[in-house]
mmCIF file of N, CA, C and O in Angstrom:
data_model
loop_
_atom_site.group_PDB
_atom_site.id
_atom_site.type_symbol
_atom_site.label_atom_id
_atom_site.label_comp_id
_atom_site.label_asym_id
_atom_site.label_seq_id
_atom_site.Cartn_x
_atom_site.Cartn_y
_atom_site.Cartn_z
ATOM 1 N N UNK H 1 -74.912 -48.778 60.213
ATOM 2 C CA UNK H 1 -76.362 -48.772 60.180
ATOM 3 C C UNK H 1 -76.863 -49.767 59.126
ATOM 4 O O UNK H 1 -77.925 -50.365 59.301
ATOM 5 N N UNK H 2 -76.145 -49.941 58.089
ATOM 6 C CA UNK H 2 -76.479 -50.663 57.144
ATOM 7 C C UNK H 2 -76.129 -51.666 57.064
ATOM 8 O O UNK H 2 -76.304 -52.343 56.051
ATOM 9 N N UNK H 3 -75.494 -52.097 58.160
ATOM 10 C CA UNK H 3 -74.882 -53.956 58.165
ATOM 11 C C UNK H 3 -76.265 -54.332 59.791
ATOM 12 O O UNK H 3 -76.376 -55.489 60.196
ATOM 13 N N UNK H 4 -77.209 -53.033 60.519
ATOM 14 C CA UNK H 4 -77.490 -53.758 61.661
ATOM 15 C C UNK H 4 -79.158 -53.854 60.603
ATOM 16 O O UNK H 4 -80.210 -54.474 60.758
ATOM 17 N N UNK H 5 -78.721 -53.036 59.712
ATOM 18 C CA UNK H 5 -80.384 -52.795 58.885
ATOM 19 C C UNK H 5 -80.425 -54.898 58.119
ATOM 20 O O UNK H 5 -81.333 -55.722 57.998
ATOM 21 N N UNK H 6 -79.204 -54.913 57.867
ATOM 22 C CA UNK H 6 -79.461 -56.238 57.115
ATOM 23 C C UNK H 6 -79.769 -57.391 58.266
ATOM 24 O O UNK H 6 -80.716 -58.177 58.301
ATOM 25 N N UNK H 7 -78.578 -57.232 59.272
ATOM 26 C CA UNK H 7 -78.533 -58.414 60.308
ATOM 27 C C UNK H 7 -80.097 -58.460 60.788
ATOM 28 O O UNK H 7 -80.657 -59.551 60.896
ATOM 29 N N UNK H 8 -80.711 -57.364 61.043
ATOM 30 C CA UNK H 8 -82.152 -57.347 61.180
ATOM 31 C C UNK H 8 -82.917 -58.159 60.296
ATOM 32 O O UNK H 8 -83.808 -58.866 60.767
ATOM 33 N N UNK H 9 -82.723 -58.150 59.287
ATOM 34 C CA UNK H 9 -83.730 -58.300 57.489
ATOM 35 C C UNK H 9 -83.653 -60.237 57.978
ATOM 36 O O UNK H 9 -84.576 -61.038 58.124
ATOM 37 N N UNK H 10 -82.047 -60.431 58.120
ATOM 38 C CA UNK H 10 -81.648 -61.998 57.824
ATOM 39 C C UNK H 10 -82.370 -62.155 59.359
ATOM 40 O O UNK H 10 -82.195 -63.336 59.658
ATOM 41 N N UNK H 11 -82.915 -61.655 60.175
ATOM 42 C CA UNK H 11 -82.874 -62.495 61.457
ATOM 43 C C UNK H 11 -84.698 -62.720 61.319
ATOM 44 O O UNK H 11 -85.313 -63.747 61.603
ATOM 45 N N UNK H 12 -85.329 -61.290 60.748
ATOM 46 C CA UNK H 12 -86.229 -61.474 60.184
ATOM 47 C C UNK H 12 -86.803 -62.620 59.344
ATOM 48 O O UNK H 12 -87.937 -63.008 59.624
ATOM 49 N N UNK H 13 -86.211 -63.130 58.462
ATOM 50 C CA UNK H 13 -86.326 -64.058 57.215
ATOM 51 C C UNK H 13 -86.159 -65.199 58.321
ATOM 52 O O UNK H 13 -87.125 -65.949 58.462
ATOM 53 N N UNK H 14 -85.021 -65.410 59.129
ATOM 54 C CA UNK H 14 -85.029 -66.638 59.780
ATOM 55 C C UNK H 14 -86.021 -66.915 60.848
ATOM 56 O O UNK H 14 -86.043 -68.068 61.279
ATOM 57 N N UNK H 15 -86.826 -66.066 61.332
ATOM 58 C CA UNK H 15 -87.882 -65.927 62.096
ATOM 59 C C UNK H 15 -88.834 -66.578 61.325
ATOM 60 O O UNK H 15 -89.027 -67.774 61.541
ATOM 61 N N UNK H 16 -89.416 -66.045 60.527
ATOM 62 C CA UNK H 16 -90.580 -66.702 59.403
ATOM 63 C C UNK H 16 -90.512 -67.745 58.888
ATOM 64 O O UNK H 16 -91.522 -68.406 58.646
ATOM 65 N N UNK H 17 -88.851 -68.288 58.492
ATOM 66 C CA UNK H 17 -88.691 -69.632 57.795
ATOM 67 C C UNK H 17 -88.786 -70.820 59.062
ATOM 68 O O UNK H 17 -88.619 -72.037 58.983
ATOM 69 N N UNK H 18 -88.994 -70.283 59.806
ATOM 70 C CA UNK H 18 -88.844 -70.943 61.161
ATOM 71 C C UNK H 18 -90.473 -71.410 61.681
ATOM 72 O O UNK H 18 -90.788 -72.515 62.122
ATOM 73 N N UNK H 19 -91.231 -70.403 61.512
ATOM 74 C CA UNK H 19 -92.341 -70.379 61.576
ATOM 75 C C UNK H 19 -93.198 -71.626 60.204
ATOM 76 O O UNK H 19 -93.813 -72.689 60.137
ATOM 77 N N UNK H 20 -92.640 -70.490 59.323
ATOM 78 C CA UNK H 20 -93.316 -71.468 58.356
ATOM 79 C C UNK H 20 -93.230 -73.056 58.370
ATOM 80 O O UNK H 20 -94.145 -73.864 58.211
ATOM 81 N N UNK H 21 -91.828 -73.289 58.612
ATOM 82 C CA UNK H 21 -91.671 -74.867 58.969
ATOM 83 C C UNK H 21 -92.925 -75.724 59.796
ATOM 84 O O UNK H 21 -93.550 -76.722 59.439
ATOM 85 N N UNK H 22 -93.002 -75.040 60.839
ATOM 86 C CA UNK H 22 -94.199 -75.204 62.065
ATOM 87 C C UNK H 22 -95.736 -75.256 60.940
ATOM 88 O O UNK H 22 -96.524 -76.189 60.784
ATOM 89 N N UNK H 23 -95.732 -74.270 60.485
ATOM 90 C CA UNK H 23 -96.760 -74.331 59.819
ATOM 91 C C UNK H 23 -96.898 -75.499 58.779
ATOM 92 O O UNK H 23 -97.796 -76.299 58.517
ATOM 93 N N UNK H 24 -95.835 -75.302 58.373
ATOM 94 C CA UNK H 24 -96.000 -76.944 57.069
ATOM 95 C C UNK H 24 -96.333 -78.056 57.713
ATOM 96 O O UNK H 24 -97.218 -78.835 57.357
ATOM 97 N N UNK H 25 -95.501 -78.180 58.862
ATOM 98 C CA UNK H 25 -95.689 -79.765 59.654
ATOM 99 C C UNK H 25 -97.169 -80.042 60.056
ATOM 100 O O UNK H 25 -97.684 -81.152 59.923
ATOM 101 N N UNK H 26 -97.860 -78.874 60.593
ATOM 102 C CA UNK H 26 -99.032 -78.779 61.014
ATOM 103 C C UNK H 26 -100.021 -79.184 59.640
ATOM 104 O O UNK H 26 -100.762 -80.163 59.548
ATOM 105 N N UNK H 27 -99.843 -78.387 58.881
ATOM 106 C CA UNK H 27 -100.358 -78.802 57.618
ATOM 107 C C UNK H 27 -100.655 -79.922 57.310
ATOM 108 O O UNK H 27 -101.772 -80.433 57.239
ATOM 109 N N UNK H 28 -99.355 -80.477 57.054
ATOM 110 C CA UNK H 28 -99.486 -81.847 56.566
ATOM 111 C C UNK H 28 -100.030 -83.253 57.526
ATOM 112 O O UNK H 28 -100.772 -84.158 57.144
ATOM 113 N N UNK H 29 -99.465 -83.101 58.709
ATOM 114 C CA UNK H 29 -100.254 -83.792 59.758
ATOM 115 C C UNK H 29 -101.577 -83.838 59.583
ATOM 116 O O UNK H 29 -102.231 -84.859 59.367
ATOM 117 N N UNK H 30 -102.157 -82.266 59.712
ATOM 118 C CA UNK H 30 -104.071 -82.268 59.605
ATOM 119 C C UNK H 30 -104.503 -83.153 58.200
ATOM 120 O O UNK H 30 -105.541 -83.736 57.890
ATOM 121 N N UNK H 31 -102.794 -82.906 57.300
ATOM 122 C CA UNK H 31 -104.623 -83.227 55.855
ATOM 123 C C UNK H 31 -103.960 -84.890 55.905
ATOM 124 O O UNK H 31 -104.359 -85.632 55.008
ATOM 125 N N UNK H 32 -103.171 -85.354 56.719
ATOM 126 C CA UNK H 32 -102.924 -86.552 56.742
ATOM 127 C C UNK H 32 -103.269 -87.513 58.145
ATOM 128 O O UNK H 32 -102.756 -88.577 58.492
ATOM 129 N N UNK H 33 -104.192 -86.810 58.704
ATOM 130 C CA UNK H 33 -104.717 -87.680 60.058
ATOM 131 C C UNK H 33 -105.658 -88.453 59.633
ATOM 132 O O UNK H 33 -105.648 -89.559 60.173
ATOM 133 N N UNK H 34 -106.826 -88.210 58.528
ATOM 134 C CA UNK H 34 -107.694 -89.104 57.847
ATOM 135 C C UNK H 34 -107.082 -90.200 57.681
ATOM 136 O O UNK H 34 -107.332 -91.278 58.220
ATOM 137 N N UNK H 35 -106.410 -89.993 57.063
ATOM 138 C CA UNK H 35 -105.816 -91.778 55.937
ATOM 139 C C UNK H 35 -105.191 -92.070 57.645
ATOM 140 O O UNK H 35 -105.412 -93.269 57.819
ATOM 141 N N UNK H 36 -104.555 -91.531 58.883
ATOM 142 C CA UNK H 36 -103.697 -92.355 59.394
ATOM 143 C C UNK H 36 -105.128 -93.398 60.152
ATOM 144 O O UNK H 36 -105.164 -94.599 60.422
ATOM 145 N N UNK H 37 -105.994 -92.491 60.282
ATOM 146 C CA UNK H 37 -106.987 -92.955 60.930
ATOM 147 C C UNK H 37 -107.381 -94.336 60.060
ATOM 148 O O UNK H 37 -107.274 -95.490 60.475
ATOM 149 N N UNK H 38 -107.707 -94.050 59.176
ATOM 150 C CA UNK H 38 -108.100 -95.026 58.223
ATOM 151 C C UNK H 38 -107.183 -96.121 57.945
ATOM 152 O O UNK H 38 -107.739 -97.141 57.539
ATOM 153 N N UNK H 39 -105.432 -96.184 58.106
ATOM 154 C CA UNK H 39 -104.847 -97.272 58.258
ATOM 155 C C UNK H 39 -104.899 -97.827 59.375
ATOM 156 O O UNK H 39 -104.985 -99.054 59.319
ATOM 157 N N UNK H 40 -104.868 -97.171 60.819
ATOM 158 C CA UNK H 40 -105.504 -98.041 61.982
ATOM 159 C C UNK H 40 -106.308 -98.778 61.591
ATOM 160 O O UNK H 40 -106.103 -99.988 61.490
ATOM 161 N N UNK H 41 -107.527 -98.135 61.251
ATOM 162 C CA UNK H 41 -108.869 -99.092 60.656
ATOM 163 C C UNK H 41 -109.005 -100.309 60.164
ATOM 164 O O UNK H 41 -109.557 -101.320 60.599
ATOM 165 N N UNK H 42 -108.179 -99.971 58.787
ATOM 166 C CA UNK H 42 -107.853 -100.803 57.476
ATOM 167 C C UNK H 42 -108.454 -102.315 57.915
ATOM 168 O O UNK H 42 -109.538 -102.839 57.661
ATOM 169 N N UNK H 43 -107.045 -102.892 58.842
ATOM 170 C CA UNK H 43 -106.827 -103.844 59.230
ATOM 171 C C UNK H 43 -108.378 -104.443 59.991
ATOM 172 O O UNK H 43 -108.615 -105.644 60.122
ATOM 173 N N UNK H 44 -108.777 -103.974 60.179
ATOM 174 C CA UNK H 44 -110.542 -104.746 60.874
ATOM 175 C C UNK H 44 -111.312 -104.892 59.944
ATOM 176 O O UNK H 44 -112.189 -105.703 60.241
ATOM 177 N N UNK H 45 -111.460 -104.279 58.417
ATOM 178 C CA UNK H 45 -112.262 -104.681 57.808
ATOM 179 C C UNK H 45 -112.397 -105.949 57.425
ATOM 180 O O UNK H 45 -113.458 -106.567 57.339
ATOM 181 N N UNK H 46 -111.356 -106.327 57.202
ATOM 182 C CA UNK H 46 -111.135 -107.959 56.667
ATOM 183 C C UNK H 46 -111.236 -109.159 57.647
ATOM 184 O O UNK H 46 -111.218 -110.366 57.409
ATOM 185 N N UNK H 47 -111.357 -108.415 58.933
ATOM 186 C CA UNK H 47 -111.830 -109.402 59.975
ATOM 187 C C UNK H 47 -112.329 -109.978 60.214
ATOM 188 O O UNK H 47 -113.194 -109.348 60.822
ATOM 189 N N UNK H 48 -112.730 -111.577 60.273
ATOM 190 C CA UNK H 48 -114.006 -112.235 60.443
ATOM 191 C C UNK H 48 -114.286 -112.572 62.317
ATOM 192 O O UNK H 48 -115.276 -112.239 62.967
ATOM 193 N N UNK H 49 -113.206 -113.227 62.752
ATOM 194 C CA UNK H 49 -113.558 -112.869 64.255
ATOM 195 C C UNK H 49 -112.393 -111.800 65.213
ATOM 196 O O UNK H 49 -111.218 -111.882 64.856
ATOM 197 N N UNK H 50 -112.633 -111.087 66.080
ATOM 198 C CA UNK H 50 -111.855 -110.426 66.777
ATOM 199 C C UNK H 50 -112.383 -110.917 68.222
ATOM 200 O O UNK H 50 -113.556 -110.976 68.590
ATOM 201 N N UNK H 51 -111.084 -111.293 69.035
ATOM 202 C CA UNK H 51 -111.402 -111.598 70.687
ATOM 203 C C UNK H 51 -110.655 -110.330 71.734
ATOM 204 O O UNK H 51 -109.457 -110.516 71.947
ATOM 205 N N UNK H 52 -111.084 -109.480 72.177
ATOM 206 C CA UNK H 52 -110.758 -108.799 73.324
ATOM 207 C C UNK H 52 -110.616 -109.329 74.528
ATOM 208 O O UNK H 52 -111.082 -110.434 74.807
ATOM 209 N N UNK H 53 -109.981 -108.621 75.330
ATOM 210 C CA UNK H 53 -109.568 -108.679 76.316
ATOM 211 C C UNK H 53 -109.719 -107.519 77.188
ATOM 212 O O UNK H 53 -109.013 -106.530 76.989
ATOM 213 N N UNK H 54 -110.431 -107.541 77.978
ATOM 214 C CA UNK H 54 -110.858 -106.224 79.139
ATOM 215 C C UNK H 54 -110.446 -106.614 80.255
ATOM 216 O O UNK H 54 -110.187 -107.695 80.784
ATOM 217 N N UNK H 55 -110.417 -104.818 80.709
ATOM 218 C CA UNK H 55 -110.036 -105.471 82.410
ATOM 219 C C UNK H 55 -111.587 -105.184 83.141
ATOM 220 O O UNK H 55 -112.693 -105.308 82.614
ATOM 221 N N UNK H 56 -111.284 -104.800 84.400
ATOM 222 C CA UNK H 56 -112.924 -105.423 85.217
ATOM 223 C C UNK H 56 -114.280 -103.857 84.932
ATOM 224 O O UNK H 56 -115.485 -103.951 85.167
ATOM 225 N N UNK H 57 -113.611 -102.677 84.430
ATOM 226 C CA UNK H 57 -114.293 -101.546 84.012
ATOM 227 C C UNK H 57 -114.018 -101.394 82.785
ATOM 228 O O UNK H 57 -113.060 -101.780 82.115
ATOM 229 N N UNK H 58 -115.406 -100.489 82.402
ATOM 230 C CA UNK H 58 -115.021 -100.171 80.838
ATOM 231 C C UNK H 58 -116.209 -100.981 79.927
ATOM 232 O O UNK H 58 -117.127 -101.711 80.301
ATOM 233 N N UNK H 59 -115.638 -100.367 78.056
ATOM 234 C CA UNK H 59 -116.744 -101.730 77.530
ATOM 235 C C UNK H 59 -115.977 -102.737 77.435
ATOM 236 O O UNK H 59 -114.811 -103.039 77.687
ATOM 237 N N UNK H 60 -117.102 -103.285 76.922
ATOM 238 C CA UNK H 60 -116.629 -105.353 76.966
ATOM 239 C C UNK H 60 -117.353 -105.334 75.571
ATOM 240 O O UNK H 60 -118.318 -104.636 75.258
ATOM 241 N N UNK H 61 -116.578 -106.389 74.685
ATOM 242 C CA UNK H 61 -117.143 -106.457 73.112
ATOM 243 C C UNK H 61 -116.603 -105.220 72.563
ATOM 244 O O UNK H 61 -115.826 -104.318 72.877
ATOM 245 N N UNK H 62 -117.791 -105.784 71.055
ATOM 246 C CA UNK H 62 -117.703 -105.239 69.877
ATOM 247 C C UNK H 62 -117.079 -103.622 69.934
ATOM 248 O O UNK H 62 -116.125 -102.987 69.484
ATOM 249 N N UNK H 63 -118.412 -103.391 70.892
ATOM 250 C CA UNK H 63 -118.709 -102.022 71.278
ATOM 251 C C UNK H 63 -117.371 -101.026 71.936
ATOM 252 O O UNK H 63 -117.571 -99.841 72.203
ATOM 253 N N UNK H 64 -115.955 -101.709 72.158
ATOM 254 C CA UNK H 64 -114.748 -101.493 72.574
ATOM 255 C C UNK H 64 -113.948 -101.206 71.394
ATOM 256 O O UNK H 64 -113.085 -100.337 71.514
ATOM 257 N N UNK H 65 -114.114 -101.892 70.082
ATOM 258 C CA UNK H 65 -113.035 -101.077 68.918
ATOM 259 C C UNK H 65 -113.212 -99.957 68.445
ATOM 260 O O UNK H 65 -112.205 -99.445 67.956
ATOM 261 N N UNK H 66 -114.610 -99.085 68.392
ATOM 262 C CA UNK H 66 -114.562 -97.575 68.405
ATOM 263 C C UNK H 66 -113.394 -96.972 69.346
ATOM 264 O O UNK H 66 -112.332 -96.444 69.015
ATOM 265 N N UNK H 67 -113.745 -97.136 70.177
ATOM 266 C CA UNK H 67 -112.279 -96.833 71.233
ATOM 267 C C UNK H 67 -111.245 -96.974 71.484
ATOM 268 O O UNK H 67 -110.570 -96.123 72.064
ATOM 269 N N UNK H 68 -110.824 -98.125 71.105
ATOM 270 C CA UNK H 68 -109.488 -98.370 70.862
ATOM 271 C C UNK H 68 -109.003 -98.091 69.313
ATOM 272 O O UNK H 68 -107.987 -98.698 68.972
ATOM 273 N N UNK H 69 -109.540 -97.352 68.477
ATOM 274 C CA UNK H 69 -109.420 -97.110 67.040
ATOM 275 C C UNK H 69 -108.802 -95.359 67.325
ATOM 276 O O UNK H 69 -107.823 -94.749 66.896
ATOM 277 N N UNK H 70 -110.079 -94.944 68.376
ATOM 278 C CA UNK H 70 -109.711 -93.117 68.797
ATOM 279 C C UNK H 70 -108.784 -93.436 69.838
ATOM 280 O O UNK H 70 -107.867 -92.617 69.780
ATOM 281 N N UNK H 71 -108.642 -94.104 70.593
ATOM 282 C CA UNK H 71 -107.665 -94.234 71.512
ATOM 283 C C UNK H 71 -105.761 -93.949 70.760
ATOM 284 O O UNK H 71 -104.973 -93.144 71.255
ATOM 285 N N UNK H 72 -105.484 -94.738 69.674
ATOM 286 C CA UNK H 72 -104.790 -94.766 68.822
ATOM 287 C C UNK H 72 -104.954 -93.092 68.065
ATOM 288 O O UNK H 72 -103.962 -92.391 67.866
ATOM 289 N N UNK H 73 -105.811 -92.824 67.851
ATOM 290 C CA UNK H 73 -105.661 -91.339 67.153
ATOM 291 C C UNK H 73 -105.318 -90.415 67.592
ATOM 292 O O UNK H 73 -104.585 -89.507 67.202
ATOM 293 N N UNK H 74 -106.011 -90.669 68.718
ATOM 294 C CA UNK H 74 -105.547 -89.498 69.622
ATOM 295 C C UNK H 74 -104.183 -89.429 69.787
ATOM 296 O O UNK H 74 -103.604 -88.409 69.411
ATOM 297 N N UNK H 75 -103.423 -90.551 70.403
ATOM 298 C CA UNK H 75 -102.317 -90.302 70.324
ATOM 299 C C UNK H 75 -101.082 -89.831 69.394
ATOM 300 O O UNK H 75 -99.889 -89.883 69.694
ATOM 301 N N UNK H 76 -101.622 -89.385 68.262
ATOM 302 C CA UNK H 76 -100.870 -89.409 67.207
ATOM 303 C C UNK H 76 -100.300 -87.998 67.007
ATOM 304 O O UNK H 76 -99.180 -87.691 66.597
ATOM 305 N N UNK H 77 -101.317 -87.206 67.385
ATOM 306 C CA UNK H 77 -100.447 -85.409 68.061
ATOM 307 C C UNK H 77 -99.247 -85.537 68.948
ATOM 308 O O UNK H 77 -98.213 -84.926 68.680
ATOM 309 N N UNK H 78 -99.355 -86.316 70.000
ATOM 310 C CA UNK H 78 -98.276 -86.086 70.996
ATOM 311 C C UNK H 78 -96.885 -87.036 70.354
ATOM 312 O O UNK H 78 -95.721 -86.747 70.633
ATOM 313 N N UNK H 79 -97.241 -88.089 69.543
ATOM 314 C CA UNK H 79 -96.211 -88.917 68.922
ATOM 315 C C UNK H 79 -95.851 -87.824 67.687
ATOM 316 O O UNK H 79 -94.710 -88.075 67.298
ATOM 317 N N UNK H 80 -96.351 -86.863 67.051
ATOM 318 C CA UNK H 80 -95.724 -86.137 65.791
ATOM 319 C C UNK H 80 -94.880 -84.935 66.324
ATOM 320 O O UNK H 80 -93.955 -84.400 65.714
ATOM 321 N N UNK H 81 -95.281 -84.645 67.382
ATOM 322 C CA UNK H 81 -94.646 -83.541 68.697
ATOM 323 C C UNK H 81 -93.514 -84.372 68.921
ATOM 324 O O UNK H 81 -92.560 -83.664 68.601
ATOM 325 N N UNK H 82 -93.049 -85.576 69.323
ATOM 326 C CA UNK H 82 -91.780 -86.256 69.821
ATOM 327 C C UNK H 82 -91.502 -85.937 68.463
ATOM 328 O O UNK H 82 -91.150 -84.786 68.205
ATOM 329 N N UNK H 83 -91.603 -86.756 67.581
ATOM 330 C CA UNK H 83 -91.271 -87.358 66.341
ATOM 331 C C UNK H 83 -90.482 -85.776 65.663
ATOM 332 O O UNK H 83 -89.284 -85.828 65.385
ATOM 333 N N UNK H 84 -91.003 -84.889 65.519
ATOM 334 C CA UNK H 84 -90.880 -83.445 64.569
ATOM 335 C C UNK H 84 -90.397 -82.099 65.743
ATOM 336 O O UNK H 84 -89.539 -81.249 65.508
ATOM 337 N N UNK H 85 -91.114 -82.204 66.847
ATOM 338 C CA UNK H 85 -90.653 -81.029 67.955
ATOM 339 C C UNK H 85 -91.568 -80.164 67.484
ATOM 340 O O UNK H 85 -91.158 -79.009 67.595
ATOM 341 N N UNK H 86 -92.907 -80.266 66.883
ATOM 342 C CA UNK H 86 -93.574 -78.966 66.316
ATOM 343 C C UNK H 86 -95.097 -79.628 67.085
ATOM 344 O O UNK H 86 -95.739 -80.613 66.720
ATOM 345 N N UNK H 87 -95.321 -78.868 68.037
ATOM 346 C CA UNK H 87 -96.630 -78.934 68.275
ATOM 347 C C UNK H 87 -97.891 -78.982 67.423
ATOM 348 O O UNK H 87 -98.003 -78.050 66.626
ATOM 349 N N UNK H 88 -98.737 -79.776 67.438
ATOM 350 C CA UNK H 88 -99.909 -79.904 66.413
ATOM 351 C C UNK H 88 -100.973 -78.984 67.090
ATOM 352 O O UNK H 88 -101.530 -77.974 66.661
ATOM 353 N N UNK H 89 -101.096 -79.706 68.398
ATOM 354 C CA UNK H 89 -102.360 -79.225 68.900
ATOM 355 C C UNK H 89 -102.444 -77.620 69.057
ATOM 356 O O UNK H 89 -103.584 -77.249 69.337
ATOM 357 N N UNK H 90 -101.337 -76.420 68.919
ATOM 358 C CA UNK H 90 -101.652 -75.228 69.289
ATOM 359 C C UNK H 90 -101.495 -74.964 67.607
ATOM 360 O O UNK H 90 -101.686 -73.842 67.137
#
């Protein structure tokens, strides 16, 4: 009884440390999506001209690097999910 009372305790502990992991990754991802956002960015401030390239829908111009700035962010949940195996988004 007292070796299934422990095997319980340790399977317990490995349940939570397991969890918690998930939780850290999540953590740190959220308080670090700002700055990733902001190194996408970075690079346009110092820009004096930028030329795009569109296809025949969609915007055209300036008005296209908001989007391709979130376009890039967005993806950055499903790349930390490959990258780690810990879902962000749930």
């Amino acid at each position: 009884a007292r070796a299934r009372a422990e095997a319980a305790q340790a399977a317990a502990k490995a349940e939570a440390f397991g969890q918690y992991r998930e939780a850290a990754v999540v953590e740190m991802v959220l308080q670090r999506l700002p700055q990733a956002a902001e190194a996408v960015a970075q690079p346009l401030l110092g820009t004096r001209r930028v030329t795009l390239v569109a296809g025949a829908s969609g915007d055209v111009g300036v008005s296209r690097l908001p989007g391709e700035v979130l376009d890039v962010v967005t993806r950055l949940p499903s790349a930390i999910e490959a990258l780690t195996g810990v879902s962000v988004t749930q």
